[in-house]
mmCIF file with all atom_site columns, C-alpha atoms in Angstrom:
data_model
loop_
_atom_site.group_PDB
_atom_site.id
_atom_site.type_symbol
_atom_site.label_atom_id
_atom_site.label_alt_id
_atom_site.label_comp_id
_atom_site.label_asym_id
_atom_site.label_entity_id
_atom_site.label_seq_id
_atom_site.pdbx_PDB_ins_code
_atom_site.Cartn_x
_atom_site.Cartn_y
_atom_site.Cartn_z
_atom_site.occupancy
_atom_site.B_iso_or_equiv
_atom_site.pdbx_formal_charge
_atom_site.auth_seq_id
_atom_site.auth_comp_id
_atom_site.auth_asym_id
_atom_site.auth_atom_id
_atom_site.pdbx_PDB_model_num
ATOM 1   C CA . MET B 1 1   ? 91.606  85.834 69.345  1.00 80.00 ? 149 MET B CA 1
ATOM 2   C CA . SER B 1 2   ? 91.486  82.778 71.635  1.00 91.00 ? 150 SER B CA 1
ATOM 3   C CA . THR B 1 3   ? 94.608  80.739 72.216  1.00 91.00 ? 151 THR B CA 1
ATOM 4   C CA . SER B 1 4   ? 96.357  78.370 74.567  1.00 95.00 ? 152 SER B CA 1
ATOM 5   C CA . ALA B 1 5   ? 99.767  79.235 75.957  1.00 97.00 ? 153 ALA B CA 1
ATOM 6   C CA . THR B 1 6   ? 102.118 76.606 77.349  1.00 98.00 ? 154 THR B CA 1
ATOM 7   C CA . GLY B 1 7   ? 105.697 76.643 78.488  1.00 98.00 ? 155 GLY B CA 1
ATOM 8   C CA . GLN B 1 8   ? 107.998 76.771 81.472  1.00 99.00 ? 156 GLN B CA 1
ATOM 9   C CA . PHE B 1 9   ? 109.264 79.303 83.955  1.00 98.00 ? 157 PHE B CA 1
ATOM 10  C CA . ASP B 1 10  ? 112.275 79.432 86.235  1.00 98.00 ? 158 ASP B CA 1
ATOM 11  C CA . THR B 1 11  ? 112.254 81.170 89.595  1.00 97.00 ? 159 THR B CA 1
ATOM 12  C CA . ILE B 1 12  ? 115.475 83.192 89.637  1.00 97.00 ? 160 ILE B CA 1
ATOM 13  C CA . SER B 1 13  ? 114.959 84.968 92.965  1.00 97.00 ? 161 SER B CA 1
ATOM 14  C CA . TRP B 1 14  ? 112.952 84.302 96.133  1.00 97.00 ? 162 TRP B CA 1
ATOM 15  C CA . ASP B 1 15  ? 113.129 86.731 99.071  1.00 98.00 ? 163 ASP B CA 1
ATOM 16  C CA . GLU B 1 16  ? 110.915 85.470 101.907 1.00 97.00 ? 164 GLU B CA 1
ATOM 17  C CA . HIS B 1 17  ? 110.190 87.011 105.317 1.00 97.00 ? 165 HIS B CA 1
ATOM 18  C CA . PRO B 1 18  ? 107.869 85.789 108.096 1.00 94.00 ? 166 PRO B CA 1
ATOM 19  C CA . PHE B 1 19  ? 105.333 88.257 109.446 1.00 91.00 ? 167 PHE B CA 1
ATOM 20  C CA . GLY B 1 20  ? 103.446 86.299 112.079 1.00 88.00 ? 168 GLY B CA 1
ATOM 21  C CA . GLU B 1 21  ? 101.940 83.080 113.309 1.00 81.00 ? 169 GLU B CA 1
ATOM 22  C CA . ALA B 1 22  ? 98.372  81.898 112.876 1.00 66.00 ? 170 ALA B CA 1
ATOM 23  C CA . ASN B 1 23  ? 96.477  79.994 115.553 1.00 70.00 ? 171 ASN B CA 1
ATOM 24  C CA . GLY B 1 24  ? 98.116  76.663 116.256 1.00 69.00 ? 172 GLY B CA 1
ATOM 25  C CA . GLY B 1 25  ? 101.567 77.851 115.258 1.00 76.00 ? 173 GLY B CA 1
ATOM 26  C CA . SER B 1 26  ? 101.265 78.009 111.469 1.00 87.00 ? 174 SER B CA 1
ATOM 27  C CA . LYS B 1 27  ? 103.783 80.489 110.060 1.00 93.00 ? 175 LYS B CA 1
ATOM 28  C CA . LEU B 1 28  ? 102.661 83.448 107.934 1.00 94.00 ? 176 LEU B CA 1
ATOM 29  C CA . ALA B 1 29  ? 105.158 84.719 105.363 1.00 97.00 ? 177 ALA B CA 1
ATOM 30  C CA . ARG B 1 30  ? 105.465 86.973 102.343 1.00 98.00 ? 178 ARG B CA 1
ATOM 31  C CA . ALA B 1 31  ? 107.855 86.517 99.444  1.00 98.00 ? 179 ALA B CA 1
ATOM 32  C CA . THR B 1 32  ? 109.023 88.680 96.564  1.00 99.00 ? 180 THR B CA 1
ATOM 33  C CA . VAL B 1 33  ? 109.754 86.426 93.600  1.00 98.00 ? 181 VAL B CA 1
ATOM 34  C CA . THR B 1 34  ? 111.147 86.880 90.083  1.00 99.00 ? 182 THR B CA 1
ATOM 35  C CA . ASN B 1 35  ? 110.239 84.369 87.358  1.00 98.00 ? 183 ASN B CA 1
ATOM 36  C CA . VAL B 1 36  ? 111.569 84.074 83.804  1.00 99.00 ? 184 VAL B CA 1
ATOM 37  C CA . PHE B 1 37  ? 109.034 82.677 81.304  1.00 99.00 ? 185 PHE B CA 1
ATOM 38  C CA . ARG B 1 38  ? 109.749 80.782 78.104  1.00 98.00 ? 186 ARG B CA 1
ATOM 39  C CA . GLY B 1 39  ? 107.515 79.042 75.629  1.00 98.00 ? 187 GLY B CA 1
ATOM 40  C CA . ASP B 1 40  ? 104.418 80.785 74.320  1.00 97.00 ? 188 ASP B CA 1
ATOM 41  C CA . ILE B 1 41  ? 105.042 83.551 76.869  1.00 98.00 ? 189 ILE B CA 1
ATOM 42  C CA . GLU B 1 42  ? 108.535 85.059 76.775  1.00 98.00 ? 190 GLU B CA 1
ATOM 43  C CA . GLY B 1 43  ? 109.270 87.512 79.549  1.00 98.00 ? 191 GLY B CA 1
ATOM 44  C CA . ARG B 1 44  ? 109.786 88.211 83.211  1.00 99.00 ? 192 ARG B CA 1
ATOM 45  C CA . GLY B 1 45  ? 107.355 88.147 86.111  1.00 99.00 ? 193 GLY B CA 1
ATOM 46  C CA . THR B 1 46  ? 107.551 90.046 89.395  1.00 99.00 ? 194 THR B CA 1
ATOM 47  C CA . LEU B 1 47  ? 105.443 88.300 92.027  1.00 99.00 ? 195 LEU B CA 1
ATOM 48  C CA . GLU B 1 48  ? 104.332 88.974 95.601  1.00 99.00 ? 196 GLU B CA 1
ATOM 49  C CA . TYR B 1 49  ? 103.192 85.906 97.545  1.00 98.00 ? 197 TYR B CA 1
ATOM 50  C CA . LEU B 1 50  ? 101.402 85.637 100.895 1.00 98.00 ? 198 LEU B CA 1
ATOM 51  C CA . MET B 1 51  ? 101.748 82.159 102.405 1.00 97.00 ? 199 MET B CA 1
ATOM 52  C CA . VAL B 1 52  ? 100.600 80.096 105.358 1.00 95.00 ? 200 VAL B CA 1
ATOM 53  C CA . TYR B 1 53  ? 102.960 77.248 106.286 1.00 94.00 ? 201 TYR B CA 1
ATOM 54  C CA . HIS B 1 54  ? 101.123 74.431 108.065 1.00 91.00 ? 202 HIS B CA 1
ATOM 55  C CA . ASP B 1 55  ? 102.517 72.075 110.712 1.00 87.00 ? 203 ASP B CA 1
ATOM 56  C CA . ASP B 1 56  ? 102.671 69.192 108.188 1.00 88.00 ? 204 ASP B CA 1
ATOM 57  C CA . GLU B 1 57  ? 105.175 71.196 106.041 1.00 89.00 ? 205 GLU B CA 1
ATOM 58  C CA . SER B 1 58  ? 102.544 72.020 103.432 1.00 96.00 ? 206 SER B CA 1
ATOM 59  C CA . ALA B 1 59  ? 101.567 75.584 102.540 1.00 97.00 ? 207 ALA B CA 1
ATOM 60  C CA . THR B 1 60  ? 98.711  77.582 101.073 1.00 98.00 ? 208 THR B CA 1
ATOM 61  C CA . PHE B 1 61  ? 99.493  80.676 98.994  1.00 99.00 ? 209 PHE B CA 1
ATOM 62  C CA . ILE B 1 62  ? 97.978  83.575 97.092  1.00 99.00 ? 210 ILE B CA 1
ATOM 63  C CA . GLY B 1 63  ? 99.776  86.168 94.998  1.00 99.00 ? 211 GLY B CA 1
ATOM 64  C CA . LEU B 1 64  ? 99.832  88.767 92.252  1.00 99.00 ? 212 LEU B CA 1
ATOM 65  C CA . GLU B 1 65  ? 102.402 88.675 89.446  1.00 99.00 ? 213 GLU B CA 1
ATOM 66  C CA . GLN B 1 66  ? 103.054 91.302 86.792  1.00 99.00 ? 214 GLN B CA 1
ATOM 67  C CA . VAL B 1 67  ? 104.340 89.627 83.638  1.00 99.00 ? 215 VAL B CA 1
ATOM 68  C CA . VAL B 1 68  ? 106.155 91.852 81.128  1.00 99.00 ? 216 VAL B CA 1
ATOM 69  C CA . GLY B 1 69  ? 107.025 90.383 77.754  1.00 98.00 ? 217 GLY B CA 1
ATOM 70  C CA . ARG B 1 70  ? 105.681 88.812 74.609  1.00 98.00 ? 218 ARG B CA 1
ATOM 71  C CA . LEU B 1 71  ? 102.759 86.508 73.820  1.00 95.00 ? 219 LEU B CA 1
ATOM 72  C CA . ALA B 1 72  ? 103.080 85.289 70.221  1.00 89.00 ? 220 ALA B CA 1
ATOM 73  C CA . ASP B 1 73  ? 103.803 88.479 68.233  1.00 92.00 ? 221 ASP B CA 1
ATOM 74  C CA . ARG B 1 74  ? 102.295 90.843 70.836  1.00 96.00 ? 222 ARG B CA 1
ATOM 75  C CA . GLU B 1 75  ? 104.208 92.773 73.494  1.00 98.00 ? 223 GLU B CA 1
ATOM 76  C CA . GLY B 1 76  ? 102.969 94.260 76.734  1.00 98.00 ? 224 GLY B CA 1
ATOM 77  C CA . SER B 1 77  ? 102.214 93.280 80.298  1.00 99.00 ? 225 SER B CA 1
ATOM 78  C CA . PHE B 1 78  ? 99.437  91.717 82.361  1.00 99.00 ? 226 PHE B CA 1
ATOM 79  C CA . VAL B 1 79  ? 98.815  90.618 85.949  1.00 99.00 ? 227 VAL B CA 1
ATOM 80  C CA . LEU B 1 80  ? 98.219  87.032 87.074  1.00 99.00 ? 228 LEU B CA 1
ATOM 81  C CA . GLN B 1 81  ? 96.327  86.287 90.284  1.00 99.00 ? 229 GLN B CA 1
ATOM 82  C CA . HIS B 1 82  ? 97.779  83.132 91.919  1.00 99.00 ? 230 HIS B CA 1
ATOM 83  C CA . SER B 1 83  ? 96.109  80.661 94.277  1.00 99.00 ? 231 SER B CA 1
ATOM 84  C CA . GLY B 1 84  ? 97.584  77.323 95.255  1.00 99.00 ? 232 GLY B CA 1
ATOM 85  C CA . THR B 1 85  ? 99.163  74.835 97.598  1.00 98.00 ? 233 THR B CA 1
ATOM 86  C CA . TYR B 1 86  ? 102.585 73.390 98.303  1.00 98.00 ? 234 TYR B CA 1
ATOM 87  C CA . ARG B 1 87  ? 102.876 69.773 99.422  1.00 97.00 ? 235 ARG B CA 1
ATOM 88  C CA . ASP B 1 88  ? 105.614 67.121 99.135  1.00 95.00 ? 236 ASP B CA 1
ATOM 89  C CA . SER B 1 89  ? 108.011 69.535 97.355  1.00 94.00 ? 237 SER B CA 1
ATOM 90  C CA . VAL B 1 90  ? 105.441 70.372 94.640  1.00 97.00 ? 238 VAL B CA 1
ATOM 91  C CA . ALA B 1 91  ? 103.598 73.679 94.237  1.00 97.00 ? 239 ALA B CA 1
ATOM 92  C CA . THR B 1 92  ? 100.380 73.533 92.220  1.00 98.00 ? 240 THR B CA 1
ATOM 93  C CA . GLY B 1 93  ? 98.201  76.498 91.519  1.00 98.00 ? 241 GLY B CA 1
ATOM 94  C CA . THR B 1 94  ? 95.724  78.297 89.359  1.00 99.00 ? 242 THR B CA 1
ATOM 95  C CA . TRP B 1 95  ? 96.102  81.593 87.573  1.00 99.00 ? 243 TRP B CA 1
ATOM 96  C CA . THR B 1 96  ? 93.531  84.154 86.514  1.00 99.00 ? 244 THR B CA 1
ATOM 97  C CA . VAL B 1 97  ? 94.452  87.134 84.341  1.00 99.00 ? 245 VAL B CA 1
ATOM 98  C CA . VAL B 1 98  ? 93.270  90.163 86.330  1.00 99.00 ? 246 VAL B CA 1
ATOM 99  C CA . PRO B 1 99  ? 90.639  91.903 84.161  1.00 97.00 ? 247 PRO B CA 1
ATOM 100 C CA . GLY B 1 100 ? 91.828  95.262 82.841  1.00 98.00 ? 248 GLY B CA 1
ATOM 101 C CA . SER B 1 101 ? 95.493  94.596 83.691  1.00 98.00 ? 249 SER B CA 1
ATOM 102 C CA . GLY B 1 102 ? 96.755  94.142 80.120  1.00 98.00 ? 250 GLY B CA 1
ATOM 103 C CA . THR B 1 103 ? 98.897  96.877 78.563  1.00 98.00 ? 251 THR B CA 1
ATOM 104 C CA . GLY B 1 104 ? 100.344 97.542 75.126  1.00 98.00 ? 252 GLY B CA 1
ATOM 105 C CA . ASP B 1 105 ? 99.460  94.876 72.564  1.00 98.00 ? 253 ASP B CA 1
ATOM 106 C CA . LEU B 1 106 ? 98.063  92.756 75.439  1.00 98.00 ? 254 LEU B CA 1
ATOM 107 C CA . SER B 1 107 ? 95.374  95.274 76.399  1.00 98.00 ? 255 SER B CA 1
ATOM 108 C CA . GLY B 1 108 ? 92.077  93.420 76.854  1.00 97.00 ? 256 GLY B CA 1
ATOM 109 C CA . LEU B 1 109 ? 93.743  90.076 77.676  1.00 98.00 ? 257 LEU B CA 1
ATOM 110 C CA . THR B 1 110 ? 91.636  87.672 79.762  1.00 98.00 ? 258 THR B CA 1
ATOM 111 C CA . GLY B 1 111 ? 92.095  84.062 80.736  1.00 98.00 ? 259 GLY B CA 1
ATOM 112 C CA . GLU B 1 112 ? 92.943  81.441 83.277  1.00 98.00 ? 260 GLU B CA 1
ATOM 113 C CA . GLY B 1 113 ? 95.266  78.522 83.703  1.00 98.00 ? 261 GLY B CA 1
ATOM 114 C CA . SER B 1 114 ? 97.416  76.456 85.991  1.00 99.00 ? 262 SER B CA 1
ATOM 115 C CA . PHE B 1 115 ? 101.005 75.664 86.877  1.00 99.00 ? 263 PHE B CA 1
ATOM 116 C CA . GLU B 1 116 ? 103.062 72.994 88.597  1.00 98.00 ? 264 GLU B CA 1
ATOM 117 C CA . ALA B 1 117 ? 106.481 73.600 90.135  1.00 97.00 ? 265 ALA B CA 1
ATOM 118 C CA . ARG B 1 118 ? 108.573 70.712 91.429  1.00 96.00 ? 266 ARG B CA 1
ATOM 119 C CA . HIS B 1 119 ? 111.413 71.735 93.721  1.00 88.00 ? 267 HIS B CA 1
ATOM 120 C CA . GLY B 1 120 ? 114.647 72.141 91.746  1.00 88.00 ? 268 GLY B CA 1
ATOM 121 C CA . GLN B 1 121 ? 113.005 71.860 88.309  1.00 93.00 ? 269 GLN B CA 1
ATOM 122 C CA . PRO B 1 122 ? 111.529 74.372 85.853  1.00 96.00 ? 270 PRO B CA 1
ATOM 123 C CA . ALA B 1 123 ? 107.816 74.933 86.442  1.00 98.00 ? 271 ALA B CA 1
ATOM 124 C CA . THR B 1 124 ? 105.301 74.176 83.694  1.00 99.00 ? 272 THR B CA 1
ATOM 125 C CA . TYR B 1 125 ? 102.271 76.302 82.838  1.00 99.00 ? 273 TYR B CA 1
ATOM 126 C CA . THR B 1 126 ? 99.146  76.193 80.681  1.00 98.00 ? 274 THR B CA 1
ATOM 127 C CA . LEU B 1 127 ? 96.883  79.190 80.049  1.00 98.00 ? 275 LEU B CA 1
ATOM 128 C CA . ARG B 1 128 ? 93.673  79.594 78.038  1.00 98.00 ? 276 ARG B CA 1
ATOM 129 C CA . LEU B 1 129 ? 93.630  83.185 76.832  1.00 97.00 ? 277 LEU B CA 1
ATOM 130 C CA . THR B 1 130 ? 91.368  85.545 74.924  1.00 96.00 ? 278 THR B CA 1
ATOM 131 C CA . LEU B 1 131 ? 92.588  88.824 73.475  1.00 90.00 ? 279 LEU B CA 1
ATOM 132 C CA . ASP B 1 132 ? 90.011  91.312 72.188  1.00 79.00 ? 280 ASP B CA 1
#
């Protein structure tokens, strides 16, 4: 089954801590984040980000997020690999479903997509998914 999934998510918690500085003074930080998904995916995500904050107030980030919930009429969990940037109060990124991470009815899930999160607003997402 191949499908597209669209919707929104809200970040309901963000716990960030610096862990160092890169050359030139850029700040390194990690954050534990909780997201609540609605739309074609209904559920909750637990996310760990690693970020580099640049001198121009932009940032580059990577992360792994375990999403537990429902996709259409299927329940289970899967892991999203994040990669993106933050600039001018907007985070944009890409997602890849980590191969082999699906559980329950979502076992065998693969796919990729993107998201955009404007500060103070719900984020939007689009995923192209295949479920064996």
